[in-house]
PDB file of C-alpha atoms and ligand atoms in Angstrom:
ATOM      1  CA  MET A 159     101.713  80.297  92.128  1.00 92.00           C
ATOM      2  CA  LEU A 160     104.502  82.859  92.154  1.00 97.00           C
ATOM      3  CA  GLU A 161     107.988  82.185  90.896  1.00 97.00           C
ATOM      4  CA  ILE A 162     110.594  84.908  91.141  1.00 98.00           C
ATOM      5  CA  LYS A 163     114.028  84.152  89.749  1.00 98.00           C
ATOM      6  CA  GLU A 164     117.090  86.279  90.419  1.00 98.00           C
ATOM      7  CA  ILE A 165     115.496  89.685  90.092  1.00 98.00           C
ATOM      8  CA  TYR A 166     117.540  92.872  90.235  1.00 98.00           C
ATOM      9  CA  LYS A 167     116.431  96.489  90.305  1.00 98.00           C
ATOM     10  CA  THR A 168     118.532  99.624  90.539  1.00 97.00           C
ATOM     11  CA  PHE A 169     116.859 103.018  90.771  1.00 97.00           C
ATOM     12  CA  ASN A 170     118.473 106.118  89.263  1.00 95.00           C
ATOM     13  CA  ALA A 171     121.286 104.078  87.724  1.00 93.00           C
ATOM     14  CA  GLY A 172     124.380 106.083  86.860  1.00 93.00           C
ATOM     15  CA  THR A 173     123.416 109.051  89.021  1.00 95.00           C
ATOM     16  CA  ILE A 174     124.490 110.144  92.459  1.00 94.00           C
ATOM     17  CA  ASN A 175     121.151 108.774  93.720  1.00 94.00           C
ATOM     18  CA  GLU A 176     121.834 105.287  92.389  1.00 95.00           C
ATOM     19  CA  LYS A 177     120.244 102.684  94.614  1.00 95.00           C
ATOM     20  CA  ARG A 178     120.234  98.929  94.161  1.00 96.00           C
ATOM     21  CA  ALA A 179     116.874  98.136  95.741  1.00 96.00           C
ATOM     22  CA  MET A 180     116.583  94.521  94.620  1.00 98.00           C
ATOM     23  CA  ASN A 181     119.722  92.456  94.684  1.00 97.00           C
ATOM     24  CA  GLY A 182     119.115  89.023  93.184  1.00 97.00           C
ATOM     25  CA  VAL A 183     115.967  87.876  94.901  1.00 98.00           C
ATOM     26  CA  SER A 184     114.535  84.434  94.154  1.00 98.00           C
ATOM     27  CA  LEU A 185     111.328  83.312  95.763  1.00 98.00           C
ATOM     28  CA  THR A 186     108.798  80.592  94.995  1.00 98.00           C
ATOM     29  CA  LEU A 187     105.363  80.564  96.572  1.00 97.00           C
ATOM     30  CA  ASN A 188     103.074  77.578  96.465  1.00 96.00           C
ATOM     31  CA  ASP A 189      99.360  77.783  96.037  1.00 96.00           C
ATOM     32  CA  GLY A 190      97.821  79.084  99.254  1.00 96.00           C
ATOM     33  CA  ASP A 191     101.086  80.177 100.885  1.00 97.00           C
ATOM     34  CA  PHE A 192     100.643  83.118 103.251  1.00 98.00           C
ATOM     35  CA  VAL A 193     104.026  84.786 103.593  1.00 98.00           C
ATOM     36  CA  THR A 194     104.763  87.645 105.959  1.00 98.00           C
ATOM     37  CA  VAL A 195     107.556  90.024 104.959  1.00 97.00           C
ATOM     38  CA  ILE A 196     109.546  92.086 107.419  1.00 94.00           C
ATOM     39  CA  GLY A 197     112.712  94.180 107.294  1.00 92.00           C
ATOM     40  CA  GLY A 198     113.985  97.650 108.109  1.00 89.00           C
ATOM     41  CA  ASN A 199     113.215 100.841 106.230  1.00 90.00           C
ATOM     42  CA  GLY A 200     114.559 100.732 102.708  1.00 92.00           C
ATOM     43  CA  ALA A 201     115.193  96.972 102.793  1.00 94.00           C
ATOM     44  CA  GLY A 202     113.307  96.503  99.528  1.00 96.00           C
ATOM     45  CA  LYS A 203     109.969  95.110 100.728  1.00 97.00           C
ATOM     46  CA  SER A 204     107.732  97.494  98.794  1.00 97.00           C
ATOM     47  CA  THR A 205     110.018  97.276  95.774  1.00 98.00           C
ATOM     48  CA  LEU A 206     109.573  93.504  95.762  1.00 98.00           C
ATOM     49  CA  LEU A 207     105.784  93.848  95.720  1.00 97.00           C
ATOM     50  CA  ASN A 208     105.930  96.634  93.124  1.00 97.00           C
ATOM     51  CA  LEU A 209     108.088  94.501  90.835  1.00 98.00           C
ATOM     52  CA  VAL A 210     105.657  91.603  91.176  1.00 97.00           C
ATOM     53  CA  ALA A 211     102.751  93.937  90.380  1.00 96.00           C
ATOM     54  CA  GLY A 212     104.636  95.444  87.440  1.00 96.00           C
ATOM     55  CA  VAL A 213     104.681  99.023  88.730  1.00 96.00           C
ATOM     56  CA  TYR A 214     108.112  99.206  87.124  1.00 95.00           C
ATOM     57  CA  PRO A 215     110.103  96.589  85.193  1.00 96.00           C
ATOM     58  CA  VAL A 216     112.909  94.462  86.627  1.00 97.00           C
ATOM     59  CA  ASP A 217     116.440  95.112  85.314  1.00 97.00           C
ATOM     60  CA  SER A 218     116.962  91.371  85.031  1.00 97.00           C
ATOM     61  CA  GLY A 219     115.437  88.146  86.230  1.00 98.00           C
ATOM     62  CA  THR A 220     111.972  86.704  85.698  1.00 98.00           C
ATOM     63  CA  ILE A 221     108.594  86.700  87.403  1.00 98.00           C
ATOM     64  CA  SER A 222     105.897  84.092  86.746  1.00 97.00           C
ATOM     65  CA  ILE A 223     102.394  84.026  88.150  1.00 97.00           C
ATOM     66  CA  ASP A 224     100.461  80.748  87.997  1.00 95.00           C
ATOM     67  CA  GLY A 225     102.875  79.398  85.423  1.00 95.00           C
ATOM     68  CA  GLN A 226     102.675  82.418  83.137  1.00 96.00           C
ATOM     69  CA  ASP A 227     105.776  84.531  82.599  1.00 97.00           C
ATOM     70  CA  VAL A 228     104.617  88.084  83.371  1.00 97.00           C
ATOM     71  CA  THR A 229     108.068  89.691  83.410  1.00 97.00           C
ATOM     72  CA  ARG A 230     107.321  91.846  80.376  1.00 95.00           C
ATOM     73  CA  LEU A 231     103.611  92.275  81.051  1.00 96.00           C
ATOM     74  CA  PRO A 232     102.578  95.852  81.914  1.00 95.00           C
ATOM     75  CA  GLU A 233     100.945  96.605  85.254  1.00 95.00           C
ATOM     76  CA  HIS A 234      97.362  96.860  83.966  1.00 93.00           C
ATOM     77  CA  LYS A 235      97.619  93.432  82.347  1.00 93.00           C
ATOM     78  CA  ARG A 236      98.939  91.838  85.521  1.00 94.00           C
ATOM     79  CA  ALA A 237      96.189  93.472  87.558  1.00 91.00           C
ATOM     80  CA  LYS A 238      93.736  90.696  86.797  1.00 90.00           C
ATOM     81  CA  PHE A 239      95.932  88.246  88.703  1.00 94.00           C
ATOM     82  CA  ILE A 240      96.590  90.520  91.648  1.00 96.00           C
ATOM     83  CA  GLY A 241      94.756  92.123  94.547  1.00 96.00           C
ATOM     84  CA  ARG A 242      96.584  94.902  96.377  1.00 96.00           C
ATOM     85  CA  VAL A 243      96.050  96.863  99.560  1.00 96.00           C
ATOM     86  CA  PHE A 244      98.341  99.706 100.583  1.00 94.00           C
ATOM     87  CA  GLN A 245      98.993 101.558 103.807  1.00 92.00           C
ATOM     88  CA  ASP A 246      96.827 104.575 102.995  1.00 92.00           C
ATOM     89  CA  PRO A 247      93.127 103.873 103.721  1.00 88.00           C
ATOM     90  CA  MET A 248      92.171 106.590 101.223  1.00 90.00           C
ATOM     91  CA  MET A 249      93.751 104.814  98.275  1.00 90.00           C
ATOM     92  CA  GLY A 250      91.793 101.697  97.424  1.00 90.00           C
ATOM     93  CA  THR A 251      88.255 103.085  97.359  1.00 94.00           C
ATOM     94  CA  ALA A 252      86.412 105.966  95.713  1.00 94.00           C
ATOM     95  CA  ALA A 253      85.271 108.432  98.401  1.00 94.00           C
ATOM     96  CA  THR A 254      82.465 110.067  96.459  1.00 95.00           C
ATOM     97  CA  MET A 255      80.887 106.740  95.565  1.00 95.00           C
ATOM     98  CA  GLN A 256      78.621 104.553  97.663  1.00 95.00           C
ATOM     99  CA  ILE A 257      79.749 101.314  99.300  1.00 96.00           C
ATOM    100  CA  GLU A 258      77.727  99.252  96.812  1.00 95.00           C
ATOM    101  CA  GLU A 259      79.046 101.237  93.860  1.00 94.00           C
ATOM    102  CA  ASN A 260      82.602 100.588  95.004  1.00 95.00           C
ATOM    103  CA  LEU A 261      81.865  96.875  95.325  1.00 96.00           C
ATOM    104  CA  ALA A 262      80.259  96.846  91.884  1.00 94.00           C
ATOM    105  CA  LEU A 263      83.415  98.369  90.431  1.00 91.00           C
ATOM    106  CA  ALA A 264      85.518  95.673  92.057  1.00 92.00           C
ATOM    107  CA  ALA A 265      83.111  92.927  90.966  1.00 90.00           C
ATOM    108  CA  ARG A 266      83.103  94.065  87.359  1.00 85.00           C
ATOM    109  CA  ARG A 267      86.848  94.506  87.210  1.00 79.00           C
ATOM    110  CA  GLY A 268      88.388  92.826  84.205  1.00 69.00           C
ATOM    111  CA  GLN A 269      85.046  92.426  82.456  1.00 73.00           C
ATOM    112  CA  GLY A 270      85.682  95.382  80.212  1.00 64.00           C
ATOM    113  CA  ARG A 271      83.396  98.353  80.289  1.00 61.00           C
ATOM    114  CA  SER A 272      79.972  97.317  81.423  1.00 60.00           C
ATOM    115  CA  LEU A 273      77.182  99.324  79.864  1.00 56.00           C
ATOM    116  CA  ARG A 274      74.753  97.825  82.324  1.00 63.00           C
ATOM    117  CA  PRO A 275      73.604 100.641  84.570  1.00 68.00           C
ATOM    118  CA  GLY A 276      72.759 100.230  88.213  1.00 82.00           C
ATOM    119  CA  ILE A 277      73.115  97.295  90.534  1.00 88.00           C
ATOM    120  CA  THR A 278      70.701  94.373  90.520  1.00 91.00           C
ATOM    121  CA  ARG A 279      68.885  93.102  93.562  1.00 92.00           C
ATOM    122  CA  ALA A 280      70.854  89.853  93.371  1.00 93.00           C
ATOM    123  CA  GLU A 281      74.123  91.768  93.351  1.00 93.00           C
ATOM    124  CA  ARG A 282      73.002  93.827  96.322  1.00 95.00           C
ATOM    125  CA  GLU A 283      72.278  90.641  98.265  1.00 95.00           C
ATOM    126  CA  GLN A 284      75.673  89.270  97.311  1.00 95.00           C
ATOM    127  CA  TYR A 285      77.407  92.457  98.536  1.00 96.00           C
ATOM    128  CA  LYS A 286      75.529  92.268 101.827  1.00 96.00           C
ATOM    129  CA  GLU A 287      76.731  88.713 102.357  1.00 95.00           C
ATOM    130  CA  LEU A 288      80.284  89.680 101.483  1.00 95.00           C
ATOM    131  CA  LEU A 289      80.276  92.664 103.843  1.00 96.00           C
ATOM    132  CA  LYS A 290      79.212  90.521 106.801  1.00 95.00           C
ATOM    133  CA  ILE A 291      82.662  88.976 107.105  1.00 94.00           C
ATOM    134  CA  LEU A 292      83.995  92.424 108.041  1.00 93.00           C
ATOM    135  CA  ASP A 293      81.756  92.470 111.113  1.00 92.00           C
ATOM    136  CA  LEU A 294      81.404  96.262 110.933  1.00 92.00           C
ATOM    137  CA  GLY A 295      77.711  96.552 110.114  1.00 93.00           C
ATOM    138  CA  LEU A 296      78.480  97.883 106.643  1.00 95.00           C
ATOM    139  CA  GLU A 297      75.983  95.408 105.171  1.00 96.00           C
ATOM    140  CA  ASP A 298      73.282  97.785 106.426  1.00 96.00           C
ATOM    141  CA  ARG A 299      74.911 100.855 104.875  1.00 96.00           C
ATOM    142  CA  LEU A 300      75.179  99.882 101.225  1.00 96.00           C
ATOM    143  CA  THR A 301      74.307 103.342  99.952  1.00 95.00           C
ATOM    144  CA  SER A 302      76.569 105.286 102.341  1.00 96.00           C
ATOM    145  CA  LYS A 303      79.279 107.291 100.656  1.00 96.00           C
ATOM    146  CA  VAL A 304      82.669 105.698 101.319  1.00 96.00           C
ATOM    147  CA  GLY A 305      84.104 109.120 102.226  1.00 95.00           C
ATOM    148  CA  LEU A 306      81.996 109.019 105.399  1.00 95.00           C
ATOM    149  CA  LEU A 307      83.638 105.830 106.674  1.00 95.00           C
ATOM    150  CA  SER A 308      86.454 105.675 109.217  1.00 93.00           C
ATOM    151  CA  GLY A 309      89.946 104.748 108.049  1.00 93.00           C
ATOM    152  CA  GLY A 310      89.557 101.246 109.453  1.00 93.00           C
ATOM    153  CA  GLN A 311      86.159 100.691 107.831  1.00 94.00           C
ATOM    154  CA  ARG A 312      87.528 101.959 104.583  1.00 95.00           C
ATOM    155  CA  GLN A 313      90.587  99.744 104.754  1.00 95.00           C
ATOM    156  CA  ALA A 314      88.391  96.723 105.499  1.00 96.00           C
ATOM    157  CA  LEU A 315      86.281  97.566 102.453  1.00 96.00           C
ATOM    158  CA  THR A 316      89.428  97.928 100.341  1.00 97.00           C
ATOM    159  CA  LEU A 317      90.508  94.479 101.468  1.00 96.00           C
ATOM    160  CA  LEU A 318      87.124  93.075 100.486  1.00 96.00           C
ATOM    161  CA  MET A 319      87.336  94.725  97.071  1.00 96.00           C
ATOM    162  CA  ALA A 320      90.893  93.539  96.488  1.00 96.00           C
ATOM    163  CA  THR A 321      89.896  89.946  97.204  1.00 97.00           C
ATOM    164  CA  LEU A 322      86.431  89.907  95.617  1.00 95.00           C
ATOM    165  CA  LYS A 323      87.601  88.236  92.438  1.00 94.00           C
ATOM    166  CA  LYS A 324      89.795  85.761  94.280  1.00 95.00           C
ATOM    167  CA  PRO A 325      93.106  87.016  92.893  1.00 96.00           C
ATOM    168  CA  LYS A 326      95.905  84.560  92.230  1.00 96.00           C
ATOM    169  CA  LEU A 327      98.079  86.767  94.411  1.00 98.00           C
ATOM    170  CA  LEU A 328      97.206  89.104  97.263  1.00 98.00           C
ATOM    171  CA  LEU A 329      99.814  91.796  97.977  1.00 98.00           C
ATOM    172  CA  LEU A 330      99.482  93.696 101.252  1.00 98.00           C
ATOM    173  CA  ASP A 331     101.916  96.537 101.921  1.00 97.00           C
ATOM    174  CA  GLU A 332     101.619  97.508 105.597  1.00 96.00           C
ATOM    175  CA  HIS A 333      97.875  97.681 105.107  1.00 96.00           C
ATOM    176  CA  THR A 334      97.166  98.065 108.819  1.00 96.00           C
ATOM    177  CA  ALA A 335     100.046 100.406 109.702  1.00 94.00           C
ATOM    178  CA  ALA A 336      98.001 103.623 109.509  1.00 92.00           C
ATOM    179  CA  LEU A 337      95.228 102.336 111.790  1.00 92.00           C
ATOM    180  CA  ASP A 338      94.947 102.537 115.566  1.00 91.00           C
ATOM    181  CA  PRO A 339      96.015  99.281 117.281  1.00 91.00           C
ATOM    182  CA  LYS A 340      92.512  97.983 117.918  1.00 91.00           C
ATOM    183  CA  THR A 341      91.309  98.678 114.387  1.00 91.00           C
ATOM    184  CA  ALA A 342      94.545  97.296 112.957  1.00 93.00           C
ATOM    185  CA  ALA A 343      93.988  94.048 114.856  1.00 94.00           C
ATOM    186  CA  LYS A 344      90.460  93.815 113.502  1.00 94.00           C
ATOM    187  CA  VAL A 345      91.498  94.387 109.881  1.00 95.00           C
ATOM    188  CA  LEU A 346      94.298  91.851 110.301  1.00 96.00           C
ATOM    189  CA  ASP A 347      91.814  89.367 111.723  1.00 96.00           C
ATOM    190  CA  THR A 348      89.571  89.901 108.700  1.00 96.00           C
ATOM    191  CA  THR A 349      92.581  89.460 106.434  1.00 97.00           C
ATOM    192  CA  GLU A 350      93.312  86.127 108.056  1.00 97.00           C
ATOM    193  CA  LYS A 351      89.670  85.028 107.637  1.00 96.00           C
ATOM    194  CA  ILE A 352      89.491  85.945 103.944  1.00 97.00           C
ATOM    195  CA  VAL A 353      92.911  84.483 103.119  1.00 98.00           C
ATOM    196  CA  GLN A 354      92.006  81.196 104.828  1.00 97.00           C
ATOM    197  CA  ARG A 355      88.493  81.027 103.362  1.00 96.00           C
ATOM    198  CA  ASP A 356      89.650  81.584  99.781  1.00 97.00           C
ATOM    199  CA  LYS A 357      93.102  79.979 100.236  1.00 97.00           C
ATOM    200  CA  LEU A 358      94.706  83.057  98.734  1.00 98.00           C
ATOM    201  CA  THR A 359      98.416  83.096  98.002  1.00 98.00           C
ATOM    202  CA  THR A 360      99.511  86.156  99.945  1.00 98.00           C
ATOM    203  CA  LEU A 361     102.526  88.374 100.569  1.00 98.00           C
ATOM    204  CA  MET A 362     101.995  90.631 103.568  1.00 98.00           C
ATOM    205  CA  ILE A 363     104.507  93.304 104.549  1.00 98.00           C
ATOM    206  CA  THR A 364     104.418  94.382 108.165  1.00 95.00           C
ATOM    207  CA  HIS A 365     106.662  96.223 110.586  1.00 91.00           C
ATOM    208  CA  ASN A 366     105.140  94.337 113.457  1.00 91.00           C
ATOM    209  CA  MET A 367     107.233  91.247 114.222  1.00 91.00           C
ATOM    210  CA  ARG A 368     104.534  89.734 116.394  1.00 92.00           C
ATOM    211  CA  ASP A 369     102.019  89.986 113.570  1.00 95.00           C
ATOM    212  CA  ALA A 370     104.589  88.543 111.179  1.00 96.00           C
ATOM    213  CA  ILE A 371     105.068  85.574 113.484  1.00 95.00           C
ATOM    214  CA  ALA A 372     101.391  85.107 114.328  1.00 95.00           C
ATOM    215  CA  HIS A 373     100.171  85.053 110.739  1.00 97.00           C
ATOM    216  CA  GLY A 374     101.016  82.999 107.696  1.00 97.00           C
ATOM    217  CA  ASN A 375     102.926  79.770 107.125  1.00 97.00           C
ATOM    218  CA  ARG A 376     106.202  81.380 106.108  1.00 97.00           C
ATOM    219  CA  LEU A 377     108.154  84.472 107.091  1.00 97.00           C
ATOM    220  CA  ILE A 378     110.854  86.249 105.127  1.00 96.00           C
ATOM    221  CA  MET A 379     113.040  89.072 106.308  1.00 94.00           C
ATOM    222  CA  MET A 380     114.611  91.403 103.793  1.00 95.00           C
ATOM    223  CA  TYR A 381     117.875  93.246 104.162  1.00 92.00           C
ATOM    224  CA  GLU A 382     119.591  95.401 101.548  1.00 93.00           C
ATOM    225  CA  GLY A 383     117.531  94.092  98.661  1.00 96.00           C
ATOM    226  CA  ARG A 384     117.959  90.435  99.564  1.00 95.00           C
ATOM    227  CA  ILE A 385     116.036  87.815 101.469  1.00 96.00           C
ATOM    228  CA  ALA A 386     118.119  87.467 104.620  1.00 92.00           C
ATOM    229  CA  VAL A 387     115.900  85.107 106.595  1.00 93.00           C
ATOM    230  CA  ASP A 388     113.351  82.599 105.358  1.00 95.00           C
ATOM    231  CA  VAL A 389     111.473  80.528 107.928  1.00 96.00           C
ATOM    232  CA  SER A 390     108.500  78.243 107.394  1.00 96.00           C
ATOM    233  CA  GLY A 391     106.583  75.258 108.722  1.00 93.00           C
ATOM    234  CA  GLU A 392     107.191  74.084 112.272  1.00 93.00           C
ATOM    235  CA  GLU A 393     110.162  76.396 112.700  1.00 94.00           C
ATOM    236  CA  LYS A 394     107.959  79.377 111.917  1.00 95.00           C
ATOM    237  CA  LYS A 395     105.268  78.246 114.347  1.00 92.00           C
ATOM    238  CA  LYS A 396     107.739  78.087 117.228  1.00 93.00           C
ATOM    239  CA  LEU A 397     109.487  81.339 116.372  1.00 93.00           C
ATOM    240  CA  THR A 398     109.870  84.077 118.991  1.00 92.00           C
ATOM    241  CA  VAL A 399     110.674  87.743 118.453  1.00 90.00           C
ATOM    242  CA  GLU A 400     114.009  87.211 120.175  1.00 89.00           C
ATOM    243  CA  GLN A 401     114.964  84.362 117.835  1.00 90.00           C
ATOM    244  CA  LEU A 402     113.911  86.455 114.901  1.00 88.00           C
ATOM    245  CA  LEU A 403     116.190  89.296 115.985  1.00 86.00           C
ATOM    246  CA  ASN A 404     119.042  86.814 116.396  1.00 87.00           C
ATOM    247  CA  LEU A 405     118.439  85.362 112.944  1.00 85.00           C
ATOM    248  CA  PHE A 406     118.467  88.842 111.526  1.00 81.00           C
ATOM    249  CA  SER A 407     121.716  89.827 113.264  1.00 82.00           C
ATOM    250  CA  LYS A 408     123.391  86.702 111.958  1.00 81.00           C
ATOM    251  CA  ALA A 409     122.106  87.144 108.415  1.00 77.00           C
ATOM    252  CA  SER A 410     122.982  90.817 108.181  1.00 74.00           C
ATOM    253  CA  GLY A 411     126.208  90.585 110.133  1.00 74.00           C
ATOM    254  CA  SER A 412     125.232  93.599 112.176  1.00 66.00           C
ATOM    255  CA  ASP A 413     123.412  94.533 115.356  1.00 62.00           C
ATOM    256  CA  GLU A 414     121.063  96.574 113.298  1.00 57.00           C
ATOM    257  CA  ALA A 415     118.184  94.430 114.450  1.00 53.00           C
ATOM    258  CA  ASP A 416     116.945  97.223 116.637  1.00 57.00           C
ATOM    259  CA  ASP A 417     113.551  98.450 117.706  1.00 52.00           C
ATOM    260  CA  LYS A 418     113.068 100.141 114.344  1.00 55.00           C
ATOM    261  CA  LEU A 419     112.017  96.721 113.179  1.00 54.00           C
ATOM    262  CA  LEU A 420     109.917  96.024 116.205  1.00 49.00           C
ATOM    263  CA  LEU A 421     107.970  99.228 116.207  1.00 45.00           C
ATOM    264  CA  GLY A 422     105.153  99.394 113.791  1.00 40.00           C
TER     265      GLY A 422
HETATM  266  N1  ATP B 598     110.562 104.633  92.717  1.00 75.54           N
HETATM  267  C1  ATP B 598     111.741 104.746  93.328  1.00 75.54           C
HETATM  268  N2  ATP B 598     112.695 105.607  92.874  1.00 75.54           N
HETATM  269  C2  ATP B 598     113.874 105.687  93.487  1.00 75.54           C
HETATM  270  N3  ATP B 598     114.238 104.978  94.553  1.00 75.54           N
HETATM  271  C3  ATP B 598     113.356 104.124  95.061  1.00 75.54           C
HETATM  272  C4  ATP B 598     112.058 103.950  94.483  1.00 75.54           C
HETATM  273  N4  ATP B 598     111.385 103.022  95.196  1.00 75.54           N
HETATM  274  C5  ATP B 598     112.222 102.625  96.178  1.00 75.54           C
HETATM  275  N5  ATP B 598     113.409 103.272  96.098  1.00 75.54           N
HETATM  276  C6  ATP B 598     114.560 103.056  96.990  1.00 75.54           C
HETATM  277  O1  ATP B 598     114.796 101.665  97.064  1.00 75.54           O
HETATM  278  C7  ATP B 598     115.121 101.258  98.382  1.00 75.54           C
HETATM  279  C8  ATP B 598     114.113 100.227  98.851  1.00 75.54           C
HETATM  280  O2  ATP B 598     112.873 100.888  99.066  1.00 75.54           O
HETATM  281  P1  ATP B 598     111.528 100.150  99.485  1.00 75.54           P
HETATM  282  O3  ATP B 598     110.446 101.145  99.367  1.00 75.54           O
HETATM  283  O4  ATP B 598     111.402  98.894  98.727  1.00 75.54           O
HETATM  284  O5  ATP B 598     111.823  99.807 101.008  1.00 75.54           O
HETATM  285  P2  ATP B 598     110.894  99.155 102.108  1.00 75.54           P
HETATM  286  O6  ATP B 598     111.565  97.914 102.576  1.00 75.54           O
HETATM  287  O7  ATP B 598     109.514  99.040 101.604  1.00 75.54           O
HETATM  288  O8  ATP B 598     110.987 100.218 103.278  1.00 75.54           O
HETATM  289  P3  ATP B 598     109.868 100.831 104.257  1.00 75.54           P
HETATM  290  O9  ATP B 598     109.815  99.896 105.417  1.00 75.54           O
HETATM  291  O10 ATP B 598     110.427 102.146 104.646  1.00 75.54           O
HETATM  292  O11 ATP B 598     108.571 100.932 103.509  1.00 75.54           O
HETATM  293  C9  ATP B 598     115.146 102.537  99.204  1.00 75.54           C
HETATM  294  O12 ATP B 598     116.463 102.987  99.285  1.00 75.54           O
HETATM  295  C10 ATP B 598     114.284 103.487  98.404  1.00 75.54           C
HETATM  296  O13 ATP B 598     114.666 104.801  98.620  1.00 75.54           O
HETATM  297 MG1   MG B 599     107.689  99.927 102.066  1.00 75.54          MG
END
């Protein structure tokens, strides 16, 4: 579903701020893989997702989604393959619009400009059904303005919108990090439900090692623009935080596996 071959990215090349953020990463995801991504600040996690989404081009290497080489495809053309949720709950939804209007936007994404005004009764029923999986009672608040929702409710709605069209790839960049622990757990639970239901191929960045271990069928840890640890299958299931820290120390050749990684 996703094939990344030897990608490199240097920011501000040739200046004093030069930074090699991606240092020859190769990664292949199979259909339905749910991969958690961890690593310290500046390790290159967000850069990896941004390069996949086409926010900026790679310096070299290739990226294919579902067999199609998208390396040279601009961001807006890749968007039809990809659902994204970011850390900031304010980002994925339009505050001044109603819940149902936001869902209609997501549902009509990629269909070009629809001249059809309003939302049909059938669509409204469909949105209600979709909202139920969030378990937040939003199915009874279709006409509420999204700006009135809490951060957690809004992030849950963003997740629903990002996955509405069953994207070939779901990219989550610390999408629960700005929420209180209880709300974060709920949104993560919903994520798990949607990913399993629709068998979505997913990359999820988190700073929480326990979450990274508890979710998904594969875990990668990034360090200095490379994949330093890659664990899957039975090994991943049995993994403990302590083992993960040990793996990281070995891979990075340092004791830098400190609480910075543990703390969300
Ligand atoms: N658009 C950009 N312009 C310049 N430098 C950038 C840009 N994006 C990322 N970088 C640099 O690339 C490196 C990797 O950053 P990235 O955001 O991928 O890290 P990260 O693993 O997501 O870290 P964090 O856990 O803090 O979110 C950092 O040194 C960062 O400063
Ligand atoms: Mg990041």
